[in-house]
Short mmCIF file of C-alpha atoms in Angstrom, two decimals:
data_model
loop_
_atom_site.label_atom_id
_atom_site.label_comp_id
_atom_site.label_asym_id
_atom_site.label_seq_id
_atom_site.Cartn_x
_atom_site.Cartn_y
_atom_site.Cartn_z
CA GLY A 2 66.96 -45.47 -166.28
CA GLN A 3 70.60 -45.91 -165.54
CA GLN A 4 72.90 -45.88 -168.55
CA VAL A 5 76.51 -46.93 -168.76
CA MET A 6 78.55 -45.85 -171.76
CA GLN A 7 81.85 -47.49 -172.60
CA ILE A 8 84.49 -46.35 -175.09
CA PRO A 9 86.11 -47.21 -177.37
CA GLN A 10 84.03 -49.97 -178.96
CA TYR A 11 87.10 -51.45 -180.63
CA GLN A 12 90.82 -51.19 -179.96
CA HIS A 13 93.59 -52.75 -182.01
CA VAL A 14 97.07 -52.68 -180.51
CA GLN A 15 100.46 -54.19 -181.17
CA GLU A 16 101.70 -56.55 -178.53
CA GLY A 17 103.54 -54.54 -175.92
CA GLU A 18 101.45 -51.40 -176.31
CA ASP A 19 99.20 -50.11 -173.56
CA PHE A 20 95.40 -50.19 -173.66
CA THR A 21 92.71 -48.23 -171.84
CA THR A 22 88.93 -48.49 -171.84
CA TYR A 23 86.64 -45.93 -170.21
CA CYS A 24 83.25 -46.21 -168.65
CA ASN A 25 80.78 -43.43 -167.78
CA SER A 26 77.49 -43.71 -165.92
CA SER A 27 74.54 -41.37 -166.13
CA THR A 28 73.99 -41.78 -162.38
CA THR A 29 76.12 -42.21 -159.28
CA LEU A 30 77.06 -45.82 -158.71
CA SER A 31 77.36 -47.82 -155.50
CA ASN A 32 80.02 -49.94 -157.14
CA ILE A 33 81.42 -50.78 -160.53
CA GLN A 34 82.63 -54.14 -161.74
CA TRP A 35 84.79 -55.22 -164.65
CA TYR A 36 84.45 -58.42 -166.63
CA LYS A 37 86.47 -60.03 -169.40
CA GLN A 38 84.98 -62.24 -172.09
CA ARG A 39 87.28 -64.28 -174.28
CA PRO A 40 86.11 -64.91 -177.87
CA GLY A 41 83.37 -67.55 -177.80
CA GLY A 42 83.34 -67.58 -174.01
CA HIS A 43 81.31 -66.18 -171.17
CA PRO A 44 81.99 -63.05 -169.10
CA VAL A 45 84.35 -63.61 -166.19
CA PHE A 46 84.51 -61.29 -163.21
CA LEU A 47 87.76 -59.36 -162.83
CA ILE A 48 87.25 -56.87 -160.02
CA GLN A 49 84.83 -54.69 -158.10
CA LEU A 50 85.47 -51.09 -157.05
CA VAL A 51 83.41 -49.55 -154.28
CA LYS A 52 85.13 -46.47 -152.89
CA SER A 53 85.36 -43.03 -154.44
CA GLY A 54 88.77 -42.58 -156.09
CA GLU A 55 89.68 -46.22 -155.57
CA VAL A 56 92.57 -47.69 -157.55
CA LYS A 57 93.25 -51.41 -157.71
CA LYS A 58 95.91 -53.34 -159.56
CA GLN A 59 96.05 -56.89 -160.81
CA LYS A 60 99.49 -57.51 -162.32
CA ARG A 61 99.43 -55.47 -165.56
CA LEU A 62 95.81 -54.31 -165.09
CA THR A 63 94.96 -51.08 -163.25
CA PHE A 64 91.36 -50.22 -162.39
CA GLN A 65 90.19 -46.80 -161.26
CA PHE A 66 86.88 -45.52 -159.88
CA GLY A 67 86.22 -41.82 -160.24
CA GLU A 68 85.86 -39.41 -157.35
CA ALA A 69 82.19 -38.82 -158.20
CA LYS A 70 81.60 -42.58 -158.59
CA LYS A 71 80.25 -42.05 -162.09
CA ASN A 72 83.22 -43.13 -164.16
CA SER A 73 85.84 -45.81 -164.25
CA SER A 74 88.74 -47.01 -166.35
CA LEU A 75 90.72 -50.15 -167.00
CA HIS A 76 94.31 -49.80 -168.14
CA ILE A 77 96.46 -52.68 -169.35
CA THR A 78 100.21 -52.11 -169.49
CA ALA A 79 102.26 -53.88 -172.15
CA THR A 80 99.48 -55.94 -173.70
CA GLN A 81 99.96 -59.61 -174.49
CA THR A 82 98.09 -61.85 -176.90
CA THR A 83 96.38 -63.45 -173.91
CA ASP A 84 94.67 -60.11 -173.23
CA VAL A 85 92.50 -60.51 -176.34
CA GLY A 86 88.77 -60.35 -175.64
CA THR A 87 85.95 -58.02 -174.75
CA TYR A 88 86.14 -55.97 -171.57
CA PHE A 89 82.90 -54.88 -169.94
CA CYS A 90 82.24 -52.48 -167.15
CA ALA A 91 79.04 -52.95 -165.17
CA GLY A 92 77.57 -50.48 -162.75
CA GLN A 93 75.32 -51.09 -159.81
CA GLY A 94 73.32 -48.25 -158.36
CA GLY A 95 71.79 -48.12 -154.89
CA THR A 96 70.11 -51.27 -153.66
CA SER A 97 69.55 -52.79 -157.07
CA TYR A 98 70.49 -56.26 -155.83
CA GLY A 99 72.87 -57.23 -158.57
CA LYS A 100 70.90 -55.59 -161.33
CA LEU A 101 74.04 -54.57 -163.06
CA THR A 102 73.92 -52.22 -166.03
CA PHE A 103 76.62 -53.24 -168.47
CA GLY A 104 78.53 -51.01 -170.83
CA GLN A 105 78.64 -51.98 -174.49
CA GLY A 106 82.10 -53.45 -174.07
CA THR A 107 85.47 -52.78 -175.69
CA ILE A 108 86.77 -55.44 -178.05
CA LEU A 109 90.54 -55.66 -177.74
CA THR A 110 92.64 -57.18 -180.50
CA VAL A 111 96.36 -57.67 -179.91
CA HIS A 112 98.62 -58.17 -182.91
CA PRO A 113 101.79 -60.17 -182.22
CA ASP B 2 83.13 -72.39 -161.66
CA ALA B 3 79.88 -71.68 -159.78
CA GLY B 4 78.17 -74.88 -160.89
CA ILE B 5 75.96 -73.28 -163.54
CA THR B 6 74.67 -75.30 -166.47
CA GLN B 7 72.64 -73.89 -169.33
CA SER B 8 70.59 -75.95 -171.76
CA PRO B 9 70.30 -76.15 -174.62
CA ARG B 10 73.62 -74.61 -175.62
CA HIS B 11 72.48 -74.11 -179.20
CA LYS B 12 69.01 -73.96 -180.67
CA VAL B 13 67.55 -73.05 -184.06
CA THR B 14 63.84 -72.48 -184.20
CA GLU B 15 61.21 -70.85 -186.36
CA THR B 16 59.31 -67.64 -185.78
CA GLY B 17 56.22 -68.16 -183.66
CA THR B 18 57.37 -71.28 -181.83
CA PRO B 19 57.79 -71.40 -178.05
CA VAL B 20 61.28 -71.81 -176.64
CA THR B 21 62.43 -72.55 -173.10
CA LEU B 22 65.98 -72.12 -171.90
CA ARG B 23 67.04 -73.71 -168.66
CA CYS B 24 69.58 -72.56 -166.13
CA HIS B 25 70.58 -75.04 -163.45
CA GLN B 26 72.81 -74.34 -160.48
CA THR B 27 74.14 -76.75 -157.91
CA GLU B 28 75.14 -74.44 -155.07
CA ASN B 29 71.85 -73.12 -153.68
CA HIS B 30 72.40 -69.49 -154.67
CA ARG B 31 69.49 -67.16 -154.06
CA TYR B 32 69.93 -64.67 -156.91
CA MET B 33 69.72 -65.75 -160.54
CA TYR B 34 69.63 -63.65 -163.70
CA TRP B 35 68.98 -63.95 -167.41
CA TYR B 36 70.90 -61.64 -169.74
CA ARG B 37 71.00 -61.42 -173.51
CA GLN B 38 74.09 -60.37 -175.41
CA ASP B 39 73.96 -58.64 -178.78
CA PRO B 40 76.75 -56.88 -180.69
CA GLY B 41 76.99 -53.23 -179.70
CA HIS B 42 74.64 -53.64 -176.72
CA GLY B 43 76.72 -55.44 -174.16
CA LEU B 44 74.69 -57.55 -171.77
CA ARG B 45 71.12 -56.57 -171.05
CA LEU B 46 69.09 -57.89 -168.15
CA ILE B 47 65.89 -59.71 -169.12
CA HIS B 48 64.56 -61.03 -165.81
CA TYR B 49 65.98 -61.93 -162.45
CA SER B 50 64.99 -63.94 -159.41
CA TYR B 51 65.67 -63.39 -155.73
CA GLY B 52 64.17 -66.63 -154.51
CA VAL B 53 61.74 -69.43 -155.31
CA LYS B 54 58.70 -67.94 -157.04
CA ASP B 55 60.20 -64.44 -156.62
CA THR B 56 61.03 -62.85 -159.94
CA ASP B 57 61.14 -59.38 -161.43
CA LYS B 58 61.63 -57.70 -164.78
CA GLY B 59 64.82 -56.33 -166.17
CA GLU B 60 65.34 -53.72 -168.86
CA VAL B 61 64.36 -55.91 -171.87
CA SER B 62 61.63 -58.18 -170.52
CA ASP B 63 59.02 -57.79 -173.28
CA GLY B 64 58.39 -61.12 -175.02
CA TYR B 65 59.98 -63.14 -172.22
CA SER B 66 58.68 -64.86 -169.11
CA VAL B 67 60.50 -66.71 -166.35
CA SER B 68 59.76 -69.22 -163.66
CA ARG B 69 61.60 -70.45 -160.62
CA SER B 70 59.80 -73.30 -158.88
CA LYS B 71 62.99 -74.69 -157.33
CA THR B 72 66.10 -72.94 -156.03
CA GLU B 73 68.30 -74.70 -158.53
CA ASP B 74 66.37 -74.00 -161.74
CA PHE B 75 65.55 -70.71 -163.47
CA LEU B 76 63.68 -71.05 -166.74
CA LEU B 77 63.43 -68.45 -169.47
CA THR B 78 60.52 -68.82 -171.90
CA LEU B 79 59.90 -67.13 -175.21
CA GLU B 80 56.18 -67.73 -175.73
CA SER B 81 56.33 -66.97 -179.45
CA ALA B 82 59.86 -66.49 -180.72
CA THR B 83 60.65 -63.62 -183.09
CA SER B 84 63.74 -62.94 -185.18
CA SER B 85 64.64 -60.04 -182.88
CA GLN B 86 65.15 -62.59 -180.11
CA THR B 87 68.03 -64.19 -181.97
CA SER B 88 70.82 -63.72 -179.47
CA VAL B 89 73.17 -65.34 -177.00
CA TYR B 90 71.51 -65.82 -173.63
CA PHE B 91 73.52 -65.97 -170.45
CA CYS B 92 72.34 -67.11 -167.08
CA ALA B 93 74.17 -65.71 -164.08
CA ILE B 94 74.14 -66.14 -160.33
CA SER B 95 75.24 -63.94 -157.51
CA ALA B 96 77.08 -66.05 -154.99
CA GLY B 97 76.02 -66.34 -151.39
CA LEU B 98 72.82 -65.65 -149.46
CA ILE B 99 73.47 -61.92 -149.50
CA ASN B 100 73.91 -60.41 -152.93
CA THR B 101 77.55 -59.39 -153.32
CA GLY B 102 77.05 -57.99 -156.78
CA GLU B 103 79.72 -60.17 -158.37
CA LEU B 104 78.14 -62.35 -161.05
CA PHE B 105 79.13 -65.80 -162.24
CA PHE B 106 77.94 -66.62 -165.73
CA GLY B 107 76.97 -69.85 -167.41
CA GLU B 108 78.41 -70.88 -170.76
CA GLY B 109 75.59 -69.30 -172.72
CA SER B 110 72.80 -70.51 -175.01
CA ARG B 111 72.91 -69.41 -178.62
CA LEU B 112 69.40 -69.06 -180.04
CA THR B 113 68.64 -68.48 -183.71
CA VAL B 114 65.09 -67.65 -184.73
CA LEU B 115 64.47 -68.06 -188.46
#
């Protein structure tokens, strides 16, 4: 079945440093989504990428979808303590009707 | 907020007992999902529903059953709970009549099986 690998599992940064998490799928995806989960909370949708090579920005967050639609990345510029949490990518292949396959997540800790 | 309520939010039970988790939504969404979250595994799909009485298995469905007799309720049942089913369970919906892919999650139900 479809597998989505996400690295790194943990990332500790000083406030102000940049952060990147990477996601790789074993199969070509129709779209990829990113979610953020604050400690003790539930996953919250951030963005969806659909097109090959697509790049989207949300303030300090930059999301990329690879040309082959098998990999993606999330980059945060100048992290803040409010960025703390777990970031998940989730891939959807073909007509799987929302049957997203989630990566293992990257736990981000930001030290003030 | 997509109007999703999970109950109970916390439950401690013993091995071998049946457990039912309820997911209730108020906005008539067609697609509903049950995921479990465990450290190092992300979120894994247990079962999902695409309408009343229409359900299908996800990647980790063994030991779980679901029912959806009304649009607003999606029940997850562990017929005989085991310690390996200790986890945080999230219900999710996909908004709209046509699945957009974007998921909205409930607050989660933390289950401990002793």
